[in-house]
Coordinates of C-alpha atoms in Angstrom, one line a residue:
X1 CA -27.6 11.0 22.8
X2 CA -25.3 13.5 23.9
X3 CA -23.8 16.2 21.3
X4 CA -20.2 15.4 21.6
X5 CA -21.2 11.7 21.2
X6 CA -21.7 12.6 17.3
X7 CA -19.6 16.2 16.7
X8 CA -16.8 13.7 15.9
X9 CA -18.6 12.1 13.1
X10 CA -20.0 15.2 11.4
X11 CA -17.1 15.8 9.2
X12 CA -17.5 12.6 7.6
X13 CA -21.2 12.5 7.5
X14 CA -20.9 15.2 5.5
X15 CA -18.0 13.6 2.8
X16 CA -20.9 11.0 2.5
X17 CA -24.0 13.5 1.6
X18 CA -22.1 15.4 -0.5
X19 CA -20.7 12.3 -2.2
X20 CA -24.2 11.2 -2.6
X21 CA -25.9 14.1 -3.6
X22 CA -22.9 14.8 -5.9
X23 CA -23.1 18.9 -4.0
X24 CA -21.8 20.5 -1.4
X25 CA -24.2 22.6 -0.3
X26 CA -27.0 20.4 -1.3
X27 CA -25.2 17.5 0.7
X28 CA -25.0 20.0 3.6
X29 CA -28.0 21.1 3.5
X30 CA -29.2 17.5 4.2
X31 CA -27.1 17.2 7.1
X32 CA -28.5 20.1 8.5
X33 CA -32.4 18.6 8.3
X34 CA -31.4 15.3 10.0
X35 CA -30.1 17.6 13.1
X36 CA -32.8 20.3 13.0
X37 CA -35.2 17.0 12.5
X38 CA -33.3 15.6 16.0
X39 CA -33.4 18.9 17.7
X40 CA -37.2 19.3 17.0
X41 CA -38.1 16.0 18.4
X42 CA -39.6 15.3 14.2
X43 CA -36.8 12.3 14.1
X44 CA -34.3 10.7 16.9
X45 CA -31.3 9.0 17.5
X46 CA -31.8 5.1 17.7
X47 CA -30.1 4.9 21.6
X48 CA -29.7 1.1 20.6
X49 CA -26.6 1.6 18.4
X50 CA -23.3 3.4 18.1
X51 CA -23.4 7.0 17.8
X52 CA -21.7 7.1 14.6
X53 CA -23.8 4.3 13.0
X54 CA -27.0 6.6 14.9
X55 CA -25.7 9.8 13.1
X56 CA -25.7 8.0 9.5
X57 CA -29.0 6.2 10.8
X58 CA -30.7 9.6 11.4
X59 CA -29.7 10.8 8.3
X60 CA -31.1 8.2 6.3
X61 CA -34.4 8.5 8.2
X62 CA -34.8 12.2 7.0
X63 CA -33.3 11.8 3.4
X64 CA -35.1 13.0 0.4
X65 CA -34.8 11.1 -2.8
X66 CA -32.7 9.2 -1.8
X67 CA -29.9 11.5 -2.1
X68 CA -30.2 11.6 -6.2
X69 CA -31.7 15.0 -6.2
X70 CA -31.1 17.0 -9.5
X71 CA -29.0 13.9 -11.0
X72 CA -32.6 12.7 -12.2
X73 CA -32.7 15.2 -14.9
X74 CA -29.2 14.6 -16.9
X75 CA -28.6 13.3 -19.9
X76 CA -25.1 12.9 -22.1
X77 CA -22.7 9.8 -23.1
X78 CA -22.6 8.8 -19.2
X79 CA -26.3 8.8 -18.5
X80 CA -26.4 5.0 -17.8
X81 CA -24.7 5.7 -14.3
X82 CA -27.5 7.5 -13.6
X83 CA -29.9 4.4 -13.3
X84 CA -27.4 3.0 -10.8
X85 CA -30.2 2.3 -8.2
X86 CA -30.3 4.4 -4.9
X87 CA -30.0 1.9 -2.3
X88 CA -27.1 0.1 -4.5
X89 CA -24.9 3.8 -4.4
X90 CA -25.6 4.3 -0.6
X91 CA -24.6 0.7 0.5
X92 CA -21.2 0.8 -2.0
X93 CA -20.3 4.7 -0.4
X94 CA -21.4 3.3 3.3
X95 CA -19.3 0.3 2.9
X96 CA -16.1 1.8 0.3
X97 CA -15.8 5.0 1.0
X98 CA -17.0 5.1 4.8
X99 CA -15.5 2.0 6.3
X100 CA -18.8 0.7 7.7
X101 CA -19.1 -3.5 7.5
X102 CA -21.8 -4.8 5.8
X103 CA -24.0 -5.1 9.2
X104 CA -23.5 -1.7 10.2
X105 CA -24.5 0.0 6.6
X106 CA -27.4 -2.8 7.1
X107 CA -28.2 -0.9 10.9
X108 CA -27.7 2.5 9.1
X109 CA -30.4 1.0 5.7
X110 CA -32.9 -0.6 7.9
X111 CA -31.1 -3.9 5.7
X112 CA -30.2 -7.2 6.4
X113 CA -26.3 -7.5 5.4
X114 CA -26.9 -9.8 2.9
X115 CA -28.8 -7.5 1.1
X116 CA -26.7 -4.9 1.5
X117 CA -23.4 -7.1 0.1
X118 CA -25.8 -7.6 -3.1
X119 CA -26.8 -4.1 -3.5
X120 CA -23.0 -3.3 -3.1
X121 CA -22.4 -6.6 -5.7
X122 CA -24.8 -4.6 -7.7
X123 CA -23.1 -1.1 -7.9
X124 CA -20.2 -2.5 -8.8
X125 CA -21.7 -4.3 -11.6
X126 CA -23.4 -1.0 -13.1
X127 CA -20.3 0.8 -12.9
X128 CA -17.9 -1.7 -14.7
X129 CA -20.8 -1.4 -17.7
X130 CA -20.3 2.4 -17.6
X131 CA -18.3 4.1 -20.2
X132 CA -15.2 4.6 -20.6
X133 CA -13.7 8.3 -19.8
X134 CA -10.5 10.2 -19.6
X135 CA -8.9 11.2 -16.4
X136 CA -6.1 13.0 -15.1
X137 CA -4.3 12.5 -12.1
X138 CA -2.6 15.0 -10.4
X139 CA -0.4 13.2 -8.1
X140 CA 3.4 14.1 -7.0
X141 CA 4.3 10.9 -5.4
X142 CA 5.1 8.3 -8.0
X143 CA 3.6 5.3 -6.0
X144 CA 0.5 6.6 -5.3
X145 CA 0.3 7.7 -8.9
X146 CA 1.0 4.4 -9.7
X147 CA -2.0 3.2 -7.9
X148 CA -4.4 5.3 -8.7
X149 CA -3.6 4.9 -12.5
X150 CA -4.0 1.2 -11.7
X151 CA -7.2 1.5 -9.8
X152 CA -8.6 4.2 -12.4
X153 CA -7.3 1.5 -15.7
X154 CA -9.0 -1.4 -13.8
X155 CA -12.4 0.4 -14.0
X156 CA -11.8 0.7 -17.7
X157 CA -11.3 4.3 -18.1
X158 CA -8.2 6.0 -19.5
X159 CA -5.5 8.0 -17.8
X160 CA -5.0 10.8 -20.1
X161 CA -2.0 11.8 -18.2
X162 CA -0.2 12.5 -14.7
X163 CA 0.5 15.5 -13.9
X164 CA 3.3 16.6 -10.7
X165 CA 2.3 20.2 -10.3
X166 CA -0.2 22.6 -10.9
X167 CA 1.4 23.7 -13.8
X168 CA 1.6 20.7 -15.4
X169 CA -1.8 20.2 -14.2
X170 CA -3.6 23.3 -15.9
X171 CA -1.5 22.3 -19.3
X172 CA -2.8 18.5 -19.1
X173 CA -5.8 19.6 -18.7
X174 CA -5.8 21.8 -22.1
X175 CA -3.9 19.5 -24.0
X176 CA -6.3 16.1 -22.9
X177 CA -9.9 17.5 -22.1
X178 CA -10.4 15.1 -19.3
X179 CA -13.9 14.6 -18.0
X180 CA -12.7 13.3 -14.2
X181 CA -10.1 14.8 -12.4
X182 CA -8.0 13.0 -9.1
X183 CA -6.2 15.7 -7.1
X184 CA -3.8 15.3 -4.4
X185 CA -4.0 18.2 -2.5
X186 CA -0.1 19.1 -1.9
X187 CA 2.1 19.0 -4.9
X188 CA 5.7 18.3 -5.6
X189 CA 7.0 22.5 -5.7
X190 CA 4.5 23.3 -2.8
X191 CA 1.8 24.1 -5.1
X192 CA -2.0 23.2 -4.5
X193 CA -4.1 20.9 -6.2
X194 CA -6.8 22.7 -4.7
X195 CA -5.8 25.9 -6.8
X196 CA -5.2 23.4 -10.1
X197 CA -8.4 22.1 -10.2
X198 CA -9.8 25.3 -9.6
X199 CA -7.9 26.6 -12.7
X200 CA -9.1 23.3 -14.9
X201 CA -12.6 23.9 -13.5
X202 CA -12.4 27.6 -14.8
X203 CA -12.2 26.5 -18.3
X204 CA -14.5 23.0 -18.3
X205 CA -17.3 21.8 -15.3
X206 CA -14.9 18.7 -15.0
X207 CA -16.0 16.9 -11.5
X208 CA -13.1 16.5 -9.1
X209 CA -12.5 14.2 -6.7
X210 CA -10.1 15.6 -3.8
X211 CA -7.2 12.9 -2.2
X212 CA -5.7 14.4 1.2
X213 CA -4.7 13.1 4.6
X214 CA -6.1 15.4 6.3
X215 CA -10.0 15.4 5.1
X216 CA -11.2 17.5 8.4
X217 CA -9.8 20.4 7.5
X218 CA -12.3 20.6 4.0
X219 CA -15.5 19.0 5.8
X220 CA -16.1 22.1 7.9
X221 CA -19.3 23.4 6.2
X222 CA -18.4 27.0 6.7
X223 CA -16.8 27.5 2.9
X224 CA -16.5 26.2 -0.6
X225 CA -15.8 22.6 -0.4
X226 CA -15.4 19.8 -2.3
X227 CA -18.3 17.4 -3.3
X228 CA -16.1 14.4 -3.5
X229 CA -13.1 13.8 -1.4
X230 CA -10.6 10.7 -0.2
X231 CA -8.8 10.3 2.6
X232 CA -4.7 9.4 2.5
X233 CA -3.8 6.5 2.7
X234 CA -7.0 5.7 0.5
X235 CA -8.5 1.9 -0.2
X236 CA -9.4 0.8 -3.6
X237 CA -12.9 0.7 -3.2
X238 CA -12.9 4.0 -2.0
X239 CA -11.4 5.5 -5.0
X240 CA -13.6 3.3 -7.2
X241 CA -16.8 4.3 -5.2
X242 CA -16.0 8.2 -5.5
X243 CA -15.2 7.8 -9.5
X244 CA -18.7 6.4 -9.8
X245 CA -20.3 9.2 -8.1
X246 CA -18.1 11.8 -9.3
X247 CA -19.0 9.9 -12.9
X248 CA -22.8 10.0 -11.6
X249 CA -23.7 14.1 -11.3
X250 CA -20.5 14.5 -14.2
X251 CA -23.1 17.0 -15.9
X252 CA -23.5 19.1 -12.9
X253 CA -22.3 23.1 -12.4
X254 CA -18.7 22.9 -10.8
X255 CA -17.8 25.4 -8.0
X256 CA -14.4 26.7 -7.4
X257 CA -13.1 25.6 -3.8
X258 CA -11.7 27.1 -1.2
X259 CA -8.1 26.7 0.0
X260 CA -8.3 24.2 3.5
X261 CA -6.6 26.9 6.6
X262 CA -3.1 25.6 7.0

């Protein structure tokens, strides 16, 4: 399989390791086996199937743990997300957050699709029997708001408030304690919500979970990044599948990120 037959989809094989492995640079770093696994003849591309469902095949082929890494070890009010079965996270993030039908995240498992559409029926399950937790949205567009404050109610936690700017973000954020942050990434006065969340994660490891339309220009691997990101205009699943995996490594050390290049 030719090169630029998968440079295309590295960007978003990325999104998916990181969302999985809750890391950027751990989720990277597992990118990085499944090519140097390719290169080195250790692992191949199946020739049989797409070169983006290959890409997310190969990676499978080569992933450790399952993509839970250090997660095993937490412990807090949330820890029941953490038994959220392997398989069950992989075939909600292939399917929600990814796009792939169930046929295709059954191509890239090795699963028939009706097993992956119960281990997806599954995930959902163990996330609506998580805990509640606050969140904060930092949103400047009053629709979208609207949504994700639906989206984020629905799942049974509790929007602690909305915030337009980063301004308003940073005093939310004091005055509430969330523990889950949504961020667009342009605000209302030209502010970033890169630069509020870095301010909120300054203070508290809250996880974030980046919304943009542009999600290329943070997927690049060359800087700080963000772990967990959605792209504009986003589906519900999507946003439900990145709350439960921002929600899943919530205990873990938060980086600051990077500005995206204009």
């Amino acid at each position: 399989m030719q090169v630029d037959q998968i440079k295309a989809h590295l960007p978003f094989l990325r999104r998916y390791a990181r969302a999985l492995t809750g890391d950027q640079d751990r989720g990277d770093a597992q990118v990085r086996t499944a090519l140097e696994a390719a290169i080195s003849g250790s692992a191949g591309f199946n020739e049989g199937l797409a070169p983006r469902i290959a890409l997310f095949r190969l990676f499978h082929d080569t992933l450790e743990d399952g993509g839970r890494g250090a997660a095993q070890a937490a412990s807090g009010p949330d820890a029941r997300l953490q038994t959220l079965d392997a398989h069950a996270r992989q075939a909600l993030l292939l399917t929600a957050m990814e796009g792939f039908s169930s046929e295709e995240a059954g191509q890239i498992l090795a699963l028939p699709p009706g097993e992956v559409d119960a281990l997806v029926a599954r995930a959902h399950a163990d996330i609506e029997t998580g805990l509640k937790t606050r969140v904060l949205i930092i949103e400047d567009e009053p629709i979208i708001a609207a949504d994700l404050e639906a989206i984020v109610s629905d799942l049974g936690h509790d929007v602690c408030a909305v915030a337009r700017t980063r301004a308003e973000a940073t005093a939310a954020a004091s005055m509430h304690g969330p523990k889950l942050v949504l961020a667009d990434i342009q605000l209302a006065d030209n502010s970033s919500g890169i630069d509020a969340a870095n301010d909120i994660l300054a203070a508290t490891p809250v996880p974030v979970i980046f919304i943009t339309a542009f999600p290329e220009r943070l997927l690049t691997g060359e800087r700080p990044e963000p772990a967990f990101l959605i792209t504009k205009p986003f589906l519900p699943n999507a946003v439900k599948a990145a709350i439960s995996q921002a929600l899943f490594f919530e205990e873990q050390p938060r980086p600051a990120v990077a500005a995206a290049p204009a």
